Amino acid sequence: MSETPQASVATRIRPATSADLDALWQIESTVFADSAWSRVSLAEELAAEHRSYLVLETVPEDGTAPAVWGYGGVFVVGAVGDVQTIGLLSDARGAGNGRRLMEALIAAAATRGARELFLEVRADNPVAHALYVSLGFAEIGVRPRYYQPEGVDAIVMRAELKENR
Ligand SMILES: CC(C)(COP(=O)(O)OP(=O)(O)OC[C@H]1O[C@@H](n2cnc3c(N)ncnc32)[C@H](O)[C@@H]1OP(=O)(O)O)[C@@H](O)C(=O)NCCC(=O)NCCS
């Protein structure tokens, strides 16, 4: 993550709002390219019920504008939740930010009442898979050739959430 050399920065996670649409669309289209959600779908997700979308941003202490580096979302109905997405710009990866964001999403799902959480991960994404395993997700199935046109399998994973996680 690069910032101006003079400015020290803090990293924080906060709820996304509709005002974040431009920044999140930039991240979505950069990170997921051909498989990115449309801007309209992203706007609908941010506005929809039963969801918590969070952004990870750096906040320079010199008062200049925060910079959004990543975001993720969960969908919860009753006691069942689903991780809808998580993505960070490449300069923000590999420094614990993905773990922090996933932990915040899990906490948000638990606050909404989720007692179990599902997600899907591409079989060719060992970084995300390792993160999910480390957070207590276990493989429960495979959707063959789920991601098209590449024909990559989706691994379905599930975690049980503790009440005060
Ligand atoms: C997946 C993603 C959110 C992880 O965030 P991150 O900031 O890179 O990961 P972190 O630095 O928090 O590391 C968390 C764990 O991921 C795994 N990991 C991170 N970098 C890794 C690497 N280069 N190789 C293997 N595993 C890695 C490790 O298990 C790591 O835990 P550890 O540090 O205790 O070993 C991020 O890489 C990303 O946005 N990738 C592109 C989009 C994507 O794949 N989204 C997921 C779709 S299902």
PDB file of C-alpha atoms and ligand atoms in Angstrom:
ATOM      1  CA  MET A   1       0.000   0.000   0.000  1.00  0.00           C
ATOM      2  CA  SER A   2       1.562   3.255  -0.994  1.00  0.00           C
ATOM      3  CA  GLU A   3       0.814   6.637   0.489  1.00  0.00           C
ATOM      4  CA  THR A   4       2.634   9.941   0.344  1.00  0.00           C
ATOM      5  CA  PRO A   5       5.965   9.470   2.173  1.00  0.00           C
ATOM      6  CA  GLN A   6       5.243  12.238   4.684  1.00  0.00           C
ATOM      7  CA  ALA A   7       1.838  11.046   5.779  1.00  0.00           C
ATOM      8  CA  SER A   8       1.483   8.317   8.396  1.00  0.00           C
ATOM      9  CA  VAL A   9      -1.710   6.370   7.944  1.00  0.00           C
ATOM     10  CA  ALA A  10      -4.113   4.276   9.966  1.00  0.00           C
ATOM     11  CA  THR A  11      -6.069   1.411   8.444  1.00  0.00           C
ATOM     12  CA  ARG A  12      -9.697   0.977   9.366  1.00  0.00           C
ATOM     13  CA  ILE A  13     -12.714  -1.096   8.412  1.00  0.00           C
ATOM     14  CA  ARG A  14     -16.138   0.540   8.291  1.00  0.00           C
ATOM     15  CA  PRO A  15     -19.578  -0.119   6.805  1.00  0.00           C
ATOM     16  CA  ALA A  16     -19.883   0.708   3.097  1.00  0.00           C
ATOM     17  CA  THR A  17     -22.439   3.276   1.965  1.00  0.00           C
ATOM     18  CA  SER A  18     -23.837   4.212  -1.422  1.00  0.00           C
ATOM     19  CA  ALA A  19     -21.242   7.010  -1.471  1.00  0.00           C
ATOM     20  CA  ASP A  20     -18.570   4.293  -1.825  1.00  0.00           C
ATOM     21  CA  LEU A  21     -19.993   2.997  -5.111  1.00  0.00           C
ATOM     22  CA  ASP A  22     -17.343   4.608  -7.351  1.00  0.00           C
ATOM     23  CA  ALA A  23     -14.453   3.342  -5.222  1.00  0.00           C
ATOM     24  CA  LEU A  24     -15.926  -0.149  -4.868  1.00  0.00           C
ATOM     25  CA  TRP A  25     -16.692  -0.422  -8.558  1.00  0.00           C
ATOM     26  CA  GLN A  26     -13.079   0.532  -9.290  1.00  0.00           C
ATOM     27  CA  ILE A  27     -11.908  -2.255  -6.989  1.00  0.00           C
ATOM     28  CA  GLU A  28     -14.459  -4.787  -8.265  1.00  0.00           C
ATOM     29  CA  SER A  29     -13.564  -4.243 -11.926  1.00  0.00           C
ATOM     30  CA  THR A  30      -9.801  -4.213 -11.205  1.00  0.00           C
ATOM     31  CA  VAL A  31      -9.716  -7.276  -8.958  1.00  0.00           C
ATOM     32  CA  PHE A  32     -12.253  -9.505 -10.719  1.00  0.00           C
ATOM     33  CA  ALA A  33     -11.909  -8.224 -14.319  1.00  0.00           C
ATOM     34  CA  ASP A  34     -14.083 -10.332 -16.662  1.00  0.00           C
ATOM     35  CA  SER A  35     -15.975 -11.961 -13.799  1.00  0.00           C
ATOM     36  CA  ALA A  36     -16.672  -8.678 -11.989  1.00  0.00           C
ATOM     37  CA  TRP A  37     -20.196  -7.758 -11.004  1.00  0.00           C
ATOM     38  CA  SER A  38     -21.780  -5.041 -13.098  1.00  0.00           C
ATOM     39  CA  ARG A  39     -21.861  -1.584 -11.569  1.00  0.00           C
ATOM     40  CA  VAL A  40     -25.660  -1.870 -11.382  1.00  0.00           C
ATOM     41  CA  SER A  41     -25.441  -5.190  -9.508  1.00  0.00           C
ATOM     42  CA  LEU A  42     -22.937  -3.693  -7.101  1.00  0.00           C
ATOM     43  CA  ALA A  43     -25.177  -0.687  -6.453  1.00  0.00           C
ATOM     44  CA  GLU A  44     -28.124  -3.037  -5.823  1.00  0.00           C
ATOM     45  CA  GLU A  45     -26.058  -5.128  -3.418  1.00  0.00           C
ATOM     46  CA  LEU A  46     -25.032  -2.073  -1.404  1.00  0.00           C
ATOM     47  CA  ALA A  47     -28.668  -1.006  -1.099  1.00  0.00           C
ATOM     48  CA  ALA A  48     -30.207  -4.434  -0.449  1.00  0.00           C
ATOM     49  CA  GLU A  49     -31.550  -5.795   2.830  1.00  0.00           C
ATOM     50  CA  HIS A  50     -29.948  -8.573   4.879  1.00  0.00           C
ATOM     51  CA  ARG A  51     -26.429  -7.579   3.864  1.00  0.00           C
ATOM     52  CA  SER A  52     -23.390  -6.064   5.516  1.00  0.00           C
ATOM     53  CA  TYR A  53     -20.805  -4.569   3.178  1.00  0.00           C
ATOM     54  CA  LEU A  54     -17.551  -3.330   4.686  1.00  0.00           C
ATOM     55  CA  VAL A  55     -14.692  -1.308   3.243  1.00  0.00           C
ATOM     56  CA  LEU A  56     -11.046  -1.338   4.254  1.00  0.00           C
ATOM     57  CA  GLU A  57      -9.416   2.052   3.897  1.00  0.00           C
ATOM     58  CA  THR A  58      -6.332   3.950   4.907  1.00  0.00           C
ATOM     59  CA  VAL A  59      -6.796   7.250   6.687  1.00  0.00           C
ATOM     60  CA  PRO A  60      -3.844   9.650   6.449  1.00  0.00           C
ATOM     61  CA  GLU A  61      -3.223  11.480   9.690  1.00  0.00           C
ATOM     62  CA  ASP A  62      -2.523  14.716   7.804  1.00  0.00           C
ATOM     63  CA  GLY A  63      -6.251  15.079   7.101  1.00  0.00           C
ATOM     64  CA  THR A  64      -6.141  14.189   3.402  1.00  0.00           C
ATOM     65  CA  ALA A  65      -8.839  11.960   1.978  1.00  0.00           C
ATOM     66  CA  PRO A  66      -9.011   8.270   2.965  1.00  0.00           C
ATOM     67  CA  ALA A  67      -8.204   5.711   0.267  1.00  0.00           C
ATOM     68  CA  VAL A  68     -10.305   2.566  -0.106  1.00  0.00           C
ATOM     69  CA  TRP A  69      -8.235  -0.565  -0.787  1.00  0.00           C
ATOM     70  CA  GLY A  70     -10.757  -3.343  -0.513  1.00  0.00           C
ATOM     71  CA  TYR A  71     -14.222  -4.421   0.376  1.00  0.00           C
ATOM     72  CA  GLY A  72     -16.360  -7.433   1.132  1.00  0.00           C
ATOM     73  CA  GLY A  73     -19.920  -8.366   1.929  1.00  0.00           C
ATOM     74  CA  VAL A  74     -22.047 -10.958   3.686  1.00  0.00           C
ATOM     75  CA  PHE A  75     -25.687 -11.892   3.182  1.00  0.00           C
ATOM     76  CA  VAL A  76     -27.603 -13.265   6.169  1.00  0.00           C
ATOM     77  CA  VAL A  77     -31.107 -14.697   6.371  1.00  0.00           C
ATOM     78  CA  GLY A  78     -32.053 -16.227   9.693  1.00  0.00           C
ATOM     79  CA  ALA A  79     -29.151 -18.207  11.044  1.00  0.00           C
ATOM     80  CA  VAL A  80     -27.528 -18.780   7.650  1.00  0.00           C
ATOM     81  CA  GLY A  81     -25.022 -16.445   6.051  1.00  0.00           C
ATOM     82  CA  ASP A  82     -23.103 -16.335   2.812  1.00  0.00           C
ATOM     83  CA  VAL A  83     -19.898 -14.459   2.030  1.00  0.00           C
ATOM     84  CA  GLN A  84     -20.819 -12.642  -1.151  1.00  0.00           C
ATOM     85  CA  THR A  85     -17.402 -11.282  -2.051  1.00  0.00           C
ATOM     86  CA  ILE A  86     -14.071 -10.083  -0.730  1.00  0.00           C
ATOM     87  CA  GLY A  87     -11.352  -8.353  -2.699  1.00  0.00           C
ATOM     88  CA  LEU A  88      -8.355  -6.125  -2.114  1.00  0.00           C
ATOM     89  CA  LEU A  89      -6.302  -4.146  -4.600  1.00  0.00           C
ATOM     90  CA  SER A  90      -3.002  -5.945  -5.162  1.00  0.00           C
ATOM     91  CA  ASP A  91      -0.896  -3.380  -3.258  1.00  0.00           C
ATOM     92  CA  ALA A  92      -2.936  -4.074  -0.123  1.00  0.00           C
ATOM     93  CA  ARG A  93      -2.521  -7.877  -0.157  1.00  0.00           C
ATOM     94  CA  GLY A  94      -0.237 -10.089   1.869  1.00  0.00           C
ATOM     95  CA  ALA A  95      -0.078  -7.843   4.939  1.00  0.00           C
ATOM     96  CA  GLY A  96      -2.973  -9.172   6.990  1.00  0.00           C
ATOM     97  CA  ASN A  97      -5.654  -6.920   5.514  1.00  0.00           C
ATOM     98  CA  GLY A  98      -7.640  -9.770   3.988  1.00  0.00           C
ATOM     99  CA  ARG A  99      -7.683 -11.585   7.314  1.00  0.00           C
ATOM    100  CA  ARG A 100      -8.841  -8.434   9.130  1.00  0.00           C
ATOM    101  CA  LEU A 101     -11.583  -7.846   6.581  1.00  0.00           C
ATOM    102  CA  MET A 102     -12.767 -11.475   6.700  1.00  0.00           C
ATOM    103  CA  GLU A 103     -12.798 -11.406  10.504  1.00  0.00           C
ATOM    104  CA  ALA A 104     -14.905  -8.240  10.368  1.00  0.00           C
ATOM    105  CA  LEU A 105     -17.301  -9.846   7.868  1.00  0.00           C
ATOM    106  CA  ILE A 106     -17.652 -12.913  10.075  1.00  0.00           C
ATOM    107  CA  ALA A 107     -18.353 -10.681  13.075  1.00  0.00           C
ATOM    108  CA  ALA A 108     -20.930  -8.722  11.047  1.00  0.00           C
ATOM    109  CA  ALA A 109     -22.636 -11.962  10.000  1.00  0.00           C
ATOM    110  CA  ALA A 110     -22.705 -13.151  13.608  1.00  0.00           C
ATOM    111  CA  THR A 111     -24.201  -9.833  14.716  1.00  0.00           C
ATOM    112  CA  ARG A 112     -26.946 -10.341  12.123  1.00  0.00           C
ATOM    113  CA  GLY A 113     -27.701 -13.708  13.715  1.00  0.00           C
ATOM    114  CA  ALA A 114     -25.763 -16.095  11.486  1.00  0.00           C
ATOM    115  CA  ARG A 115     -24.749 -19.334  13.165  1.00  0.00           C
ATOM    116  CA  GLU A 116     -23.263 -20.859  10.039  1.00  0.00           C
ATOM    117  CA  LEU A 117     -21.548 -19.173   7.131  1.00  0.00           C
ATOM    118  CA  PHE A 118     -21.034 -20.454   3.598  1.00  0.00           C
ATOM    119  CA  LEU A 119     -18.790 -19.310   0.765  1.00  0.00           C
ATOM    120  CA  GLU A 120     -17.492 -20.425  -2.587  1.00  0.00           C
ATOM    121  CA  VAL A 121     -13.893 -20.168  -3.693  1.00  0.00           C
ATOM    122  CA  ARG A 122     -12.274 -20.948  -7.010  1.00  0.00           C
ATOM    123  CA  ALA A 123     -10.264 -24.157  -6.945  1.00  0.00           C
ATOM    124  CA  ASP A 124      -7.345 -22.200  -8.447  1.00  0.00           C
ATOM    125  CA  ASN A 125      -7.237 -19.617  -5.618  1.00  0.00           C
ATOM    126  CA  PRO A 126      -4.930 -21.104  -2.941  1.00  0.00           C
ATOM    127  CA  VAL A 127      -4.460 -17.769  -1.147  1.00  0.00           C
ATOM    128  CA  ALA A 128      -8.151 -17.277  -0.429  1.00  0.00           C
ATOM    129  CA  HIS A 129      -8.605 -21.001   0.306  1.00  0.00           C
ATOM    130  CA  ALA A 130      -5.802 -20.933   2.899  1.00  0.00           C
ATOM    131  CA  LEU A 131      -7.285 -17.830   4.512  1.00  0.00           C
ATOM    132  CA  TYR A 132     -10.701 -19.442   4.799  1.00  0.00           C
ATOM    133  CA  VAL A 133      -9.309 -22.695   6.246  1.00  0.00           C
ATOM    134  CA  SER A 134      -7.362 -20.686   8.836  1.00  0.00           C
ATOM    135  CA  LEU A 135     -10.618 -18.999   9.864  1.00  0.00           C
ATOM    136  CA  GLY A 136     -12.414 -22.309  10.441  1.00  0.00           C
ATOM    137  CA  PHE A 137     -14.044 -22.948   7.058  1.00  0.00           C
ATOM    138  CA  ALA A 138     -14.135 -26.562   5.880  1.00  0.00           C
ATOM    139  CA  GLU A 139     -14.861 -27.917   2.414  1.00  0.00           C
ATOM    140  CA  ILE A 140     -18.350 -29.381   2.071  1.00  0.00           C
ATOM    141  CA  GLY A 141     -18.625 -29.806  -1.680  1.00  0.00           C
ATOM    142  CA  VAL A 142     -17.564 -28.898  -5.183  1.00  0.00           C
ATOM    143  CA  ARG A 143     -19.532 -27.281  -7.996  1.00  0.00           C
ATOM    144  CA  PRO A 144     -17.794 -28.641 -11.092  1.00  0.00           C
ATOM    145  CA  ARG A 145     -16.828 -26.078 -13.764  1.00  0.00           C
ATOM    146  CA  TYR A 146     -18.820 -23.417 -11.907  1.00  0.00           C
ATOM    147  CA  TYR A 147     -16.672 -20.500 -13.066  1.00  0.00           C
ATOM    148  CA  GLN A 148     -17.091 -19.979 -16.793  1.00  0.00           C
ATOM    149  CA  PRO A 149     -15.716 -19.603 -19.383  1.00  0.00           C
ATOM    150  CA  GLU A 150     -12.567 -21.008 -17.753  1.00  0.00           C
ATOM    151  CA  GLY A 151     -14.395 -24.080 -16.403  1.00  0.00           C
ATOM    152  CA  VAL A 152     -12.840 -23.799 -12.940  1.00  0.00           C
ATOM    153  CA  ASP A 153     -14.491 -25.694 -10.079  1.00  0.00           C
ATOM    154  CA  ALA A 154     -16.019 -23.855  -7.121  1.00  0.00           C
ATOM    155  CA  ILE A 155     -15.171 -25.252  -3.705  1.00  0.00           C
ATOM    156  CA  VAL A 156     -18.072 -24.754  -1.283  1.00  0.00           C
ATOM    157  CA  MET A 157     -16.994 -24.122   2.302  1.00  0.00           C
ATOM    158  CA  ARG A 158     -18.825 -23.779   5.596  1.00  0.00           C
ATOM    159  CA  ALA A 159     -17.972 -22.503   9.067  1.00  0.00           C
ATOM    160  CA  GLU A 160     -19.942 -22.643  12.289  1.00  0.00           C
ATOM    161  CA  LEU A 161     -20.026 -19.336  14.139  1.00  0.00           C
ATOM    162  CA  LYS A 162     -19.855 -19.011  17.874  1.00  0.00           C
ATOM    163  CA  GLU A 163     -22.401 -16.686  19.451  1.00  0.00           C
ATOM    164  CA  ASN A 164     -19.980 -13.995  20.579  1.00  0.00           C
ATOM    165  CA  ARG A 165     -17.368 -14.431  17.903  1.00  0.00           C
TER     166      ARG A 165
HETATM  167  C1  LIG B   1      -7.890 -13.339  -0.898  1.00  0.00           C
HETATM  168  C2  LIG B   1      -7.486 -12.010  -0.259  1.00  0.00           C
HETATM  169  C3  LIG B   1      -8.722 -11.258   0.236  1.00  0.00           C
HETATM  170  C4  LIG B   1      -6.576 -12.309   0.961  1.00  0.00           C
HETATM  171  O1  LIG B   1      -6.165 -11.100   1.523  1.00  0.00           O
HETATM  172  P1  LIG B   1      -4.611 -10.805   1.833  1.00  0.00           P
HETATM  173  O2  LIG B   1      -4.516  -9.493   2.476  1.00  0.00           O
HETATM  174  O3  LIG B   1      -3.831 -11.040   0.589  1.00  0.00           O
HETATM  175  O4  LIG B   1      -4.265 -11.968   2.869  1.00  0.00           O
HETATM  176  P2  LIG B   1      -3.581 -11.786   4.301  1.00  0.00           P
HETATM  177  O5  LIG B   1      -2.294 -11.055   4.164  1.00  0.00           O
HETATM  178  O6  LIG B   1      -4.573 -11.278   5.262  1.00  0.00           O
HETATM  179  O7  LIG B   1      -3.240 -13.308   4.630  1.00  0.00           O
HETATM  180  C5  LIG B   1      -4.267 -14.147   5.114  1.00  0.00           C
HETATM  181  C6  LIG B   1      -3.936 -15.586   4.783  1.00  0.00           C
HETATM  182  O8  LIG B   1      -4.034 -15.788   3.385  1.00  0.00           O
HETATM  183  C7  LIG B   1      -3.053 -16.750   3.003  1.00  0.00           C
HETATM  184  N1  LIG B   1      -2.087 -16.110   2.126  1.00  0.00           N
HETATM  185  C8  LIG B   1      -1.844 -14.781   1.986  1.00  0.00           C
HETATM  186  N2  LIG B   1      -0.933 -14.578   1.033  1.00  0.00           N
HETATM  187  C9  LIG B   1      -0.597 -15.805   0.561  1.00  0.00           C
HETATM  188  C10 LIG B   1       0.287 -16.257  -0.457  1.00  0.00           C
HETATM  189  N3  LIG B   1       1.019 -15.411  -1.193  1.00  0.00           N
HETATM  190  N4  LIG B   1       0.366 -17.586  -0.697  1.00  0.00           N
HETATM  191  C11 LIG B   1      -0.377 -18.463   0.024  1.00  0.00           C
HETATM  192  N5  LIG B   1      -1.247 -18.084   1.010  1.00  0.00           N
HETATM  193  C12 LIG B   1      -1.337 -16.776   1.269  1.00  0.00           C
HETATM  194  C13 LIG B   1      -2.375 -17.226   4.264  1.00  0.00           C
HETATM  195  O9  LIG B   1      -3.128 -18.301   4.796  1.00  0.00           O
HETATM  196  C14 LIG B   1      -2.529 -16.004   5.148  1.00  0.00           C
HETATM  197  O10 LIG B   1      -2.460 -16.308   6.499  1.00  0.00           O
HETATM  198  P3  LIG B   1      -1.038 -16.185   7.292  1.00  0.00           P
HETATM  199  O11 LIG B   1      -0.537 -14.802   7.016  1.00  0.00           O
HETATM  200  O12 LIG B   1      -1.402 -16.414   8.711  1.00  0.00           O
HETATM  201  O13 LIG B   1      -0.150 -17.218   6.695  1.00  0.00           O
HETATM  202  C15 LIG B   1      -6.686 -11.113  -1.246  1.00  0.00           C
HETATM  203  O14 LIG B   1      -5.482 -11.762  -1.605  1.00  0.00           O
HETATM  204  C16 LIG B   1      -7.462 -10.758  -2.515  1.00  0.00           C
HETATM  205  O15 LIG B   1      -8.211  -9.799  -2.534  1.00  0.00           O
HETATM  206  N6  LIG B   1      -7.269 -11.543  -3.586  1.00  0.00           N
HETATM  207  C17 LIG B   1      -7.931 -11.261  -4.881  1.00  0.00           C
HETATM  208  C18 LIG B   1      -9.433 -11.443  -4.802  1.00  0.00           C
HETATM  209  C19 LIG B   1      -9.802 -12.798  -4.288  1.00  0.00           C
HETATM  210  O16 LIG B   1      -9.179 -13.809  -4.578  1.00  0.00           O
HETATM  211  N7  LIG B   1     -10.893 -12.812  -3.496  1.00  0.00           N
HETATM  212  C20 LIG B   1     -11.425 -14.029  -2.927  1.00  0.00           C
HETATM  213  C21 LIG B   1     -12.469 -14.598  -3.806  1.00  0.00           C
HETATM  214  S1  LIG B   1     -13.148 -16.102  -3.106  1.00  0.00           S
END
